[in-house]
Amino acid sequence: YGQPPLNAEPPTVSQMLEAALPILSEDPEGFFVVMEEEGTANCGNNNNAAGTIEAVLRADEAIGTAMDYVRDVDPNTLILTAADSDGGGLEVDDVSGETTGGLGVQPPADNGDDAFAVPYDGQTGNNTEPFVTGAPDANGNTYEFGVAWSGTPDVAGSIVSKAFGMNADLLPSTLDNTEIYRLMYQTLFGVDPEEVAQPQPEPAPTLVTGTSDGDMFDTAVPDSDFVGDNQILFAGSGDDMVDTSTAVGGNRIDLGSGNDLYFAGTSDRVLAGSGDDILFLGTGNGENIVTGDMGADQFWLSIDDEDLPTMASIITDFDAAEGDVFGFGATSLTFGSLGDTWNLRQEGDNTVIEAFGQDLATLSGIASNSLVEANFVFA
């Protein structure tokens, strides 16, 4: 799409950029546009001088559209121009006879029997009339020129790069091509890429302890000591409630003794301790590792096909002999739908519980054929 004959009047890059900018600028986090006038490469690789000049004019028009956006809409925007190569090795020559003697033909390169003469476009080639510069310059002059080519491949060499707008002054007069990336990174993120690349030390975890009473540790409670981000929690004895479901995650939690209630967050490591504990595994993006320890523990997932965990939790010590059960809450699943909407899959020594095409939990060291209806609860 975009080229004749499928589209007799394809949009120019300037028109496409003009349409895109109002949409992209709605994003409060900013935007990044990569735009290329491909005709400068394709026409150059085919030694089509008229097409190359037309493509350059269209690219120039698009750059003007971008500059208008910086001037009139958001000056906190950087425009960078660059290229990967010189398509065809374009050379602009004076064909008036003042500097070329009016030769009109490039002499063959001295490279053996394969040498051939390449005509100038704009005098003796595809365009026999010289090209003429556009509007007169400050002195009222226009000039004739021709275009010569070194070949058809992409030619290596220096590329002209320009900048306009925010941080344009940071573009040096000469630079290596990787410096273009650095300038874009600085403008997008406000820091040098090397600064981000430096390894940052992991913050030391903070320690939170409970009492012998029934304590509540909820990361959703304002001004709580337990924020649920890289913390170590010893809940103590008593029937405690711990909720990290709103936290960043990465906690180490010991629920201690008592009949505890736990709501998982993301990437938590949990030891339930003694007691009959109820453990909700959550639907976070990180892998929770839960050890029920002693007692008849319940491991629950509130699940439907619209709200599935993106990473399965691992239950390290599911023990049916102690009365452990795996529960599905807020779901239409039943044990009778095993093999249909949910399944038990053996992977090595472990059983993977899956539903609606998603892995939900792994029971370490459990054979799937040892599990029976009594090991599951549906609510």
One Martini backbone bead per residue (centre of mass of N, CA, C, O) as a GRO file, in nm:
protein
  379
    1TYR     BB    1   0.099   0.034   0.017
    2GLY     BB    2   0.144   0.372  -0.135
    3GLN     BB    3   0.167   0.269  -0.435
    4PRO     BB    4   0.179   0.257  -0.741
    5PRO     BB    5  -0.137   0.151  -0.840
    6LEU     BB    6  -0.286   0.124  -0.564
    7ASN     BB    7  -0.189   0.434  -0.529
    8ALA     BB    8  -0.202   0.725  -0.702
    9GLU     BB    9  -0.188   0.911  -0.413
   10PRO     BB   10   0.038   0.906  -0.210
   11PRO     BB   11   0.151   0.980   0.081
   12THR     BB   12   0.351   1.174   0.238
   13VAL     BB   13   0.565   1.210   0.497
   14SER     BB   14   0.445   1.478   0.585
   15GLN     BB   15   0.147   1.389   0.602
   16MET     BB   16   0.193   1.158   0.804
   17LEU     BB   17   0.319   1.332   1.029
   18GLU     BB   18   0.081   1.531   1.059
   19ALA     BB   19  -0.115   1.298   1.153
   20ALA     BB   20   0.056   1.176   1.399
   21LEU     BB   21   0.126   1.399   1.611
   22PRO     BB   22  -0.156   1.447   1.754
   23ILE     BB   23  -0.167   1.155   1.863
   24LEU     BB   24   0.112   1.112   2.008
   25SER     BB   25   0.093   1.378   2.198
   26GLU     BB   26  -0.117   1.246   2.406
   27ASP     BB   27   0.117   1.123   2.545
   28PRO     BB   28   0.252   1.182   2.858
   29GLU     BB   29   0.537   1.019   2.790
   30GLY     BB   30   0.552   1.052   2.498
   31PHE     BB   31   0.759   1.024   2.190
   32PHE     BB   32   0.860   0.816   1.893
   33VAL     BB   33   0.994   0.894   1.571
   34VAL     BB   34   1.028   0.710   1.264
   35MET     BB   35   1.155   0.851   0.956
   36GLU     BB   36   1.135   0.765   0.597
   37GLU     BB   37   1.269   0.844   0.276
   38GLU     BB   38   1.309   0.587   0.060
   39GLY     BB   39   1.371   0.728  -0.219
   40THR     BB   40   1.671   0.803  -0.169
   41ALA     BB   41   1.757   0.502  -0.197
   42ASN     BB   42   1.611   0.368  -0.439
   43CYS     BB   43   1.690   0.579  -0.652
   44GLY     BB   44   1.995   0.571  -0.604
   45ASN     BB   45   2.024   0.256  -0.669
   46ASN     BB   46   1.904   0.348  -0.977
   47ASN     BB   47   2.013   0.621  -1.084
   48ASN     BB   48   1.770   0.830  -0.999
   49ALA     BB   49   1.780   1.160  -0.991
   50ALA     BB   50   1.491   1.272  -0.996
   51GLY     BB   51   1.389   1.092  -0.764
   52THR     BB   52   1.591   1.183  -0.550
   53ILE     BB   53   1.516   1.481  -0.548
   54GLU     BB   54   1.221   1.440  -0.474
   55ALA     BB   55   1.280   1.296  -0.202
   56VAL     BB   56   1.434   1.528  -0.071
   57LEU     BB   57   1.200   1.730  -0.076
   58ARG     BB   58   1.012   1.555   0.103
   59ALA     BB   59   1.197   1.541   0.346
   60ASP     BB   60   1.214   1.846   0.389
   61GLU     BB   61   0.912   1.884   0.445
   62ALA     BB   62   0.905   1.699   0.699
   63ILE     BB   63   1.106   1.861   0.864
   64GLY     BB   64   0.928   2.113   0.868
   65THR     BB   65   0.697   1.985   1.027
   66ALA     BB   66   0.866   1.926   1.278
   67MET     BB   67   0.959   2.218   1.333
   68ASP     BB   68   0.676   2.334   1.376
   69TYR     BB   69   0.619   2.167   1.629
   70VAL     BB   70   0.842   2.290   1.802
   71ARG     BB   71   0.757   2.591   1.774
   72ASP     BB   72   0.419   2.556   1.825
   73VAL     BB   73   0.399   2.316   2.057
   74ASP     BB   74   0.698   2.153   2.141
   75PRO     BB   75   1.019   2.230   2.250
   76ASN     BB   76   1.049   1.932   2.396
   77THR     BB   77   1.196   1.855   2.110
   78LEU     BB   78   1.370   1.625   1.900
   79ILE     BB   79   1.564   1.659   1.600
   80LEU     BB   80   1.692   1.400   1.379
   81THR     BB   81   1.941   1.349   1.132
   82ALA     BB   82   2.005   1.057   0.924
   83ALA     BB   83   2.216   0.781   0.798
   84ASP     BB   84   2.352   0.472   0.658
   85SER     BB   85   2.396   0.592   0.357
   86ASP     BB   86   2.495   0.610   0.005
   87GLY     BB   87   2.290   0.593  -0.260
   88GLY     BB   88   2.514   0.541  -0.532
   89GLY     BB   89   2.705   0.786  -0.500
   90LEU     BB   90   2.640   1.085  -0.500
   91GLU     BB   91   2.704   1.359  -0.746
   92VAL     BB   92   2.750   1.705  -0.768
   93ASP     BB   93   2.765   1.897  -1.077
   94ASP     BB   94   2.904   2.115  -1.292
   95VAL     BB   95   2.756   2.170  -1.636
   96SER     BB   96   2.849   2.458  -1.768
   97GLY     BB   97   3.188   2.437  -1.817
   98GLU     BB   98   3.360   2.581  -1.593
   99THR     BB   99   3.469   2.287  -1.451
  100THR     BB  100   3.429   2.043  -1.684
  101GLY     BB  101   3.424   2.130  -1.994
  102GLY     BB  102   3.160   1.983  -2.098
  103LEU     BB  103   3.167   1.670  -2.107
  104GLY     BB  104   2.907   1.485  -1.979
  105VAL     BB  105   3.120   1.251  -1.897
  106GLN     BB  106   3.224   1.000  -1.723
  107PRO     BB  107   3.498   0.859  -1.669
  108PRO     BB  108   3.645   0.576  -1.647
  109ALA     BB  109   3.741   0.363  -1.437
  110ASP     BB  110   4.049   0.213  -1.318
  111ASN     BB  111   3.924  -0.136  -1.344
  112GLY     BB  112   3.944  -0.243  -1.623
  113ASP     BB  113   3.727  -0.416  -1.835
  114ASP     BB  114   3.464  -0.311  -1.654
  115ALA     BB  115   3.474  -0.045  -1.756
  116PHE     BB  116   3.256   0.254  -1.757
  117ALA     BB  117   3.057   0.496  -1.878
  118VAL     BB  118   2.888   0.761  -1.700
  119PRO     BB  119   2.630   0.947  -1.727
  120TYR     BB  120   2.490   1.246  -1.689
  121ASP     BB  121   2.257   1.373  -1.506
  122GLY     BB  122   2.169   1.672  -1.681
  123GLN     BB  123   2.289   1.597  -2.000
  124THR     BB  124   2.331   1.256  -2.098
  125GLY     BB  125   2.114   1.104  -1.965
  126ASN     BB  126   1.802   1.068  -1.859
  127ASN     BB  127   1.867   1.384  -1.816
  128THR     BB  128   1.951   1.612  -2.063
  129GLU     BB  129   1.865   1.830  -1.885
  130PRO     BB  130   1.950   2.037  -1.670
  131PHE     BB  131   1.955   2.104  -1.363
  132VAL     BB  132   1.780   2.332  -1.137
  133THR     BB  133   1.775   2.541  -0.916
  134GLY     BB  134   1.571   2.698  -0.739
  135ALA     BB  135   1.546   2.947  -0.588
  136PRO     BB  136   1.695   3.218  -0.566
  137ASP     BB  137   1.938   3.359  -0.430
  138ALA     BB  138   2.058   3.640  -0.274
  139ASN     BB  139   2.174   3.720  -0.582
  140GLY     BB  140   1.971   3.584  -0.804
  141ASN     BB  141   2.074   3.287  -0.844
  142THR     BB  142   2.106   3.017  -1.070
  143TYR     BB  143   2.178   2.657  -1.123
  144GLU     BB  144   2.346   2.418  -1.293
  145PHE     BB  145   2.314   2.050  -1.282
  146GLY     BB  146   2.462   1.733  -1.213
  147VAL     BB  147   2.451   1.365  -1.189
  148ALA     BB  148   2.657   1.135  -1.031
  149TRP     BB  149   2.788   0.792  -1.014
  150SER     BB  150   2.952   0.513  -0.850
  151GLY     BB  151   2.679   0.340  -0.840
  152THR     BB  152   2.433   0.118  -0.674
  153PRO     BB  153   2.519   0.090  -0.405
  154ASP     BB  154   2.595   0.124  -0.090
  155VAL     BB  155   2.785   0.391   0.047
  156ALA     BB  156   3.044   0.461   0.225
  157GLY     BB  157   3.046   0.728   0.473
  158SER     BB  158   2.981   1.031   0.533
  159ILE     BB  159   2.728   1.187   0.740
  160VAL     BB  160   2.472   1.408   0.765
  161SER     BB  161   2.395   1.571   1.076
  162LYS     BB  162   2.101   1.698   1.241
  163ALA     BB  163   1.967   1.950   1.476
  164PHE     BB  164   1.649   2.018   1.662
  165GLY     BB  165   1.595   2.160   1.958
  166MET     BB  166   1.620   1.968   2.204
  167ASN     BB  167   1.965   1.925   2.248
  168ALA     BB  168   2.107   2.029   1.983
  169ASP     BB  169   2.382   2.133   2.119
  170LEU     BB  170   2.492   1.821   2.164
  171LEU     BB  171   2.577   1.819   1.870
  172PRO     BB  172   2.846   1.762   1.715
  173SER     BB  173   3.039   1.814   1.437
  174THR     BB  174   3.159   1.531   1.515
  175LEU     BB  175   3.070   1.172   1.490
  176ASP     BB  176   2.966   0.885   1.598
  177ASN     BB  177   2.692   0.687   1.547
  178THR     BB  178   2.643   0.624   1.859
  179GLU     BB  179   2.580   0.924   1.945
  180ILE     BB  180   2.288   0.929   1.859
  181TYR     BB  181   2.184   0.749   2.082
  182ARG     BB  182   2.272   0.921   2.325
  183LEU     BB  183   2.097   1.168   2.258
  184MET     BB  184   1.827   1.025   2.269
  185TYR     BB  185   1.848   0.920   2.560
  186GLN     BB  186   1.877   1.190   2.705
  187THR     BB  187   1.603   1.305   2.603
  188LEU     BB  188   1.411   1.078   2.708
  189PHE     BB  189   1.559   1.029   3.026
  190GLY     BB  190   1.788   1.245   3.144
  191VAL     BB  191   2.028   1.037   3.086
  192ASP     BB  192   2.292   0.853   3.067
  193PRO     BB  193   2.352   0.534   2.970
  194GLU     BB  194   2.589   0.480   3.172
  195GLU     BB  195   2.427   0.534   3.430
  196VAL     BB  196   2.230   0.292   3.391
  197ALA     BB  197   2.454   0.062   3.354
  198GLN     BB  198   2.512   0.083   3.637
  199PRO     BB  199   2.526  -0.099   3.902
  200GLN     BB  200   2.289  -0.143   4.149
  201PRO     BB  201   2.245  -0.168   4.466
  202GLU     BB  202   2.099  -0.359   4.683
  203PRO     BB  203   1.877  -0.322   4.909
  204ALA     BB  204   1.831  -0.360   5.223
  205PRO     BB  205   1.643  -0.529   5.418
  206THR     BB  206   1.370  -0.500   5.617
  207LEU     BB  207   1.255  -0.532   5.957
  208VAL     BB  208   0.964  -0.714   6.076
  209THR     BB  209   0.768  -0.746   6.379
  210GLY     BB  210   0.577  -0.924   6.591
  211THR     BB  211   0.355  -1.075   6.810
  212SER     BB  212   0.155  -1.281   7.022
  213ASP     BB  213  -0.057  -1.164   6.873
  214GLY     BB  214  -0.298  -1.059   6.651
  215ASP     BB  215  -0.175  -0.953   6.358
  216MET     BB  216  -0.149  -0.675   6.116
  217PHE     BB  217  -0.031  -0.691   5.765
  218ASP     BB  218  -0.081  -0.405   5.548
  219THR     BB  219   0.010  -0.244   5.255
  220ALA     BB  220  -0.261  -0.052   5.241
  221VAL     BB  221  -0.168   0.085   5.495
  222PRO     BB  222  -0.105   0.370   5.613
  223ASP     BB  223   0.197   0.408   5.776
  224SER     BB  224   0.329   0.142   5.752
  225ASP     BB  225   0.597  -0.070   5.819
  226PHE     BB  226   0.453  -0.255   5.602
  227VAL     BB  227   0.519  -0.231   5.248
  228GLY     BB  228   0.618  -0.478   5.064
  229ASP     BB  229   0.949  -0.414   5.006
  230ASN     BB  230   1.202  -0.585   5.078
  231GLN     BB  231   1.106  -0.772   5.330
  232ILE     BB  232   1.116  -0.886   5.673
  233LEU     BB  233   0.882  -1.119   5.828
  234PHE     BB  234   0.783  -1.163   6.175
  235ALA     BB  235   0.474  -1.239   6.304
  236GLY     BB  236   0.442  -1.457   6.503
  237SER     BB  237   0.235  -1.533   6.724
  238GLY     BB  238  -0.073  -1.602   6.628
  239ASP     BB  239  -0.348  -1.470   6.450
  240ASP     BB  240  -0.258  -1.372   6.141
  241MET     BB  241  -0.246  -1.091   5.903
  242VAL     BB  242  -0.130  -1.099   5.556
  243ASP     BB  243  -0.090  -0.824   5.308
  244THR     BB  244   0.074  -0.801   4.965
  245SER     BB  245  -0.112  -0.728   4.708
  246THR     BB  246  -0.003  -0.403   4.690
  247ALA     BB  247   0.285  -0.473   4.636
  248VAL     BB  248   0.587  -0.505   4.491
  249GLY     BB  249   0.787  -0.705   4.654
  250GLY     BB  250   1.021  -0.940   4.775
  251ASN     BB  251   0.946  -1.115   5.026
  252ARG     BB  252   1.006  -1.236   5.367
  253ILE     BB  253   0.791  -1.484   5.527
  254ASP     BB  254   0.693  -1.546   5.875
  255LEU     BB  255   0.402  -1.658   6.037
  256GLY     BB  256   0.422  -1.872   6.228
  257SER     BB  257   0.218  -1.933   6.461
  258GLY     BB  258  -0.093  -2.021   6.392
  259ASN     BB  259  -0.392  -1.907   6.234
  260ASP     BB  260  -0.334  -1.795   5.923
  261LEU     BB  261  -0.354  -1.506   5.696
  262TYR     BB  262  -0.283  -1.494   5.334
  263PHE     BB  263  -0.185  -1.240   5.085
  264ALA     BB  264  -0.044  -1.231   4.794
  265GLY     BB  265   0.188  -1.106   4.588
  266THR     BB  266   0.519  -1.053   4.462
  267SER     BB  267   0.775  -1.257   4.503
  268ASP     BB  268   0.725  -1.438   4.746
  269ARG     BB  269   0.843  -1.578   5.065
  270VAL     BB  270   0.675  -1.850   5.241
  271LEU     BB  271   0.621  -1.933   5.591
  272ALA     BB  272   0.360  -2.068   5.776
  273GLY     BB  273   0.388  -2.282   5.972
  274SER     BB  274   0.215  -2.347   6.226
  275GLY     BB  275  -0.097  -2.444   6.151
  276ASP     BB  276  -0.409  -2.339   6.010
  277ASP     BB  277  -0.373  -2.219   5.695
  278ILE     BB  278  -0.455  -1.934   5.479
  279LEU     BB  279  -0.361  -1.920   5.122
  280PHE     BB  280  -0.332  -1.660   4.895
  281LEU     BB  281  -0.165  -1.650   4.582
  282GLY     BB  282  -0.260  -1.485   4.357
  283THR     BB  283  -0.209  -1.251   4.043
  284GLY     BB  284   0.075  -1.199   3.985
  285ASN     BB  285   0.398  -1.152   3.810
  286GLY     BB  286   0.517  -1.333   4.031
  287GLU     BB  287   0.690  -1.584   4.203
  288ASN     BB  288   0.554  -1.774   4.447
  289ILE     BB  289   0.686  -1.919   4.755
  290VAL     BB  290   0.525  -2.189   4.935
  291THR     BB  291   0.520  -2.294   5.285
  292GLY     BB  292   0.318  -2.466   5.505
  293ASP     BB  293   0.402  -2.690   5.675
  294MET     BB  294   0.233  -2.724   5.947
  295GLY     BB  295  -0.072  -2.846   5.891
  296ALA     BB  296  -0.390  -2.750   5.765
  297ASP     BB  297  -0.370  -2.630   5.448
  298GLN     BB  298  -0.471  -2.351   5.237
  299PHE     BB  299  -0.472  -2.317   4.877
  300TRP     BB  300  -0.557  -2.019   4.699
  301LEU     BB  301  -0.766  -1.932   4.405
  302SER     BB  302  -0.890  -1.658   4.250
  303ILE     BB  303  -1.081  -1.758   3.958
  304ASP     BB  304  -1.085  -1.673   3.611
  305ASP     BB  305  -1.070  -1.611   3.264
  306GLU     BB  306  -0.997  -1.290   3.345
  307ASP     BB  307  -0.807  -1.385   3.617
  308LEU     BB  308  -0.476  -1.458   3.576
  309PRO     BB  309  -0.188  -1.575   3.640
  310THR     BB  310   0.139  -1.502   3.502
  311MET     BB  311   0.260  -1.675   3.753
  312ALA     BB  312   0.338  -1.954   3.907
  313SER     BB  313   0.309  -2.099   4.196
  314ILE     BB  314   0.495  -2.250   4.469
  315ILE     BB  315   0.448  -2.564   4.635
  316THR     BB  316   0.662  -2.743   4.850
  317ASP     BB  317   0.437  -2.903   5.080
  318PHE     BB  318   0.214  -3.083   4.982
  319ASP     BB  319  -0.015  -3.246   5.232
  320ALA     BB  320  -0.270  -3.465   5.251
  321ALA     BB  321  -0.222  -3.603   5.532
  322GLU     BB  322  -0.258  -3.307   5.682
  323GLY     BB  323  -0.502  -3.154   5.498
  324ASP     BB  324  -0.435  -3.045   5.239
  325VAL     BB  325  -0.555  -2.787   5.008
  326PHE     BB  326  -0.695  -2.691   4.691
  327GLY     BB  327  -0.835  -2.375   4.595
  328PHE     BB  328  -1.129  -2.252   4.423
  329GLY     BB  329  -1.227  -1.921   4.362
  330ALA     BB  330  -1.451  -1.765   4.183
  331THR     BB  331  -1.574  -2.030   4.022
  332SER     BB  332  -1.677  -2.282   3.772
  333LEU     BB  333  -1.518  -2.495   3.875
  334THR     BB  334  -1.473  -2.853   3.879
  335PHE     BB  335  -1.389  -3.174   3.918
  336GLY     BB  336  -1.554  -3.263   3.659
  337SER     BB  337  -1.362  -3.056   3.469
  338LEU     BB  338  -1.143  -3.240   3.450
  339GLY     BB  339  -0.987  -3.214   3.129
  340ASP     BB  340  -1.113  -2.941   3.034
  341THR     BB  341  -1.068  -2.649   3.202
  342TRP     BB  342  -0.878  -2.841   3.367
  343ASN     BB  343  -0.541  -2.949   3.494
  344LEU     BB  344  -0.297  -3.220   3.531
  345ARG     BB  345   0.064  -3.187   3.516
  346GLN     BB  346   0.348  -3.365   3.448
  347GLU     BB  347   0.678  -3.250   3.583
  348GLY     BB  348   0.843  -3.475   3.674
  349ASP     BB  349   0.795  -3.440   4.027
  350ASN     BB  350   0.563  -3.250   3.930
  351THR     BB  351   0.263  -3.053   3.964
  352VAL     BB  352   0.052  -2.893   3.728
  353ILE     BB  353  -0.177  -2.633   3.747
  354GLU     BB  354  -0.442  -2.585   3.507
  355ALA     BB  355  -0.623  -2.305   3.339
  356PHE     BB  356  -0.721  -2.167   3.058
  357GLY     BB  357  -0.412  -2.211   2.951
  358GLN     BB  358  -0.290  -2.173   3.256
  359ASP     BB  359  -0.056  -2.157   3.489
  360LEU     BB  360  -0.098  -2.165   3.852
  361ALA     BB  361   0.054  -2.426   3.987
  362THR     BB  362   0.309  -2.591   4.191
  363LEU     BB  363   0.365  -2.927   4.304
  364SER     BB  364   0.605  -3.039   4.486
  365GLY     BB  365   0.657  -3.382   4.476
  366ILE     BB  366   0.395  -3.450   4.297
  367ALA     BB  367   0.172  -3.680   4.187
  368SER     BB  368  -0.097  -3.656   3.985
  369ASN     BB  369  -0.220  -3.958   4.047
  370SER     BB  370  -0.256  -3.887   4.372
  371LEU     BB  371  -0.491  -3.707   4.309
  372VAL     BB  372  -0.800  -3.603   4.453
  373GLU     BB  373  -1.097  -3.464   4.531
  374ALA     BB  374  -1.015  -3.409   4.839
  375ASN     BB  375  -0.775  -3.195   4.744
  376PHE     BB  376  -1.030  -3.017   4.664
  377VAL     BB  377  -1.172  -2.680   4.632
  378PHE     BB  378  -1.500  -2.524   4.564
  379ALA     BB  379  -1.640  -2.162   4.547
   0.00000   0.00000   0.00000
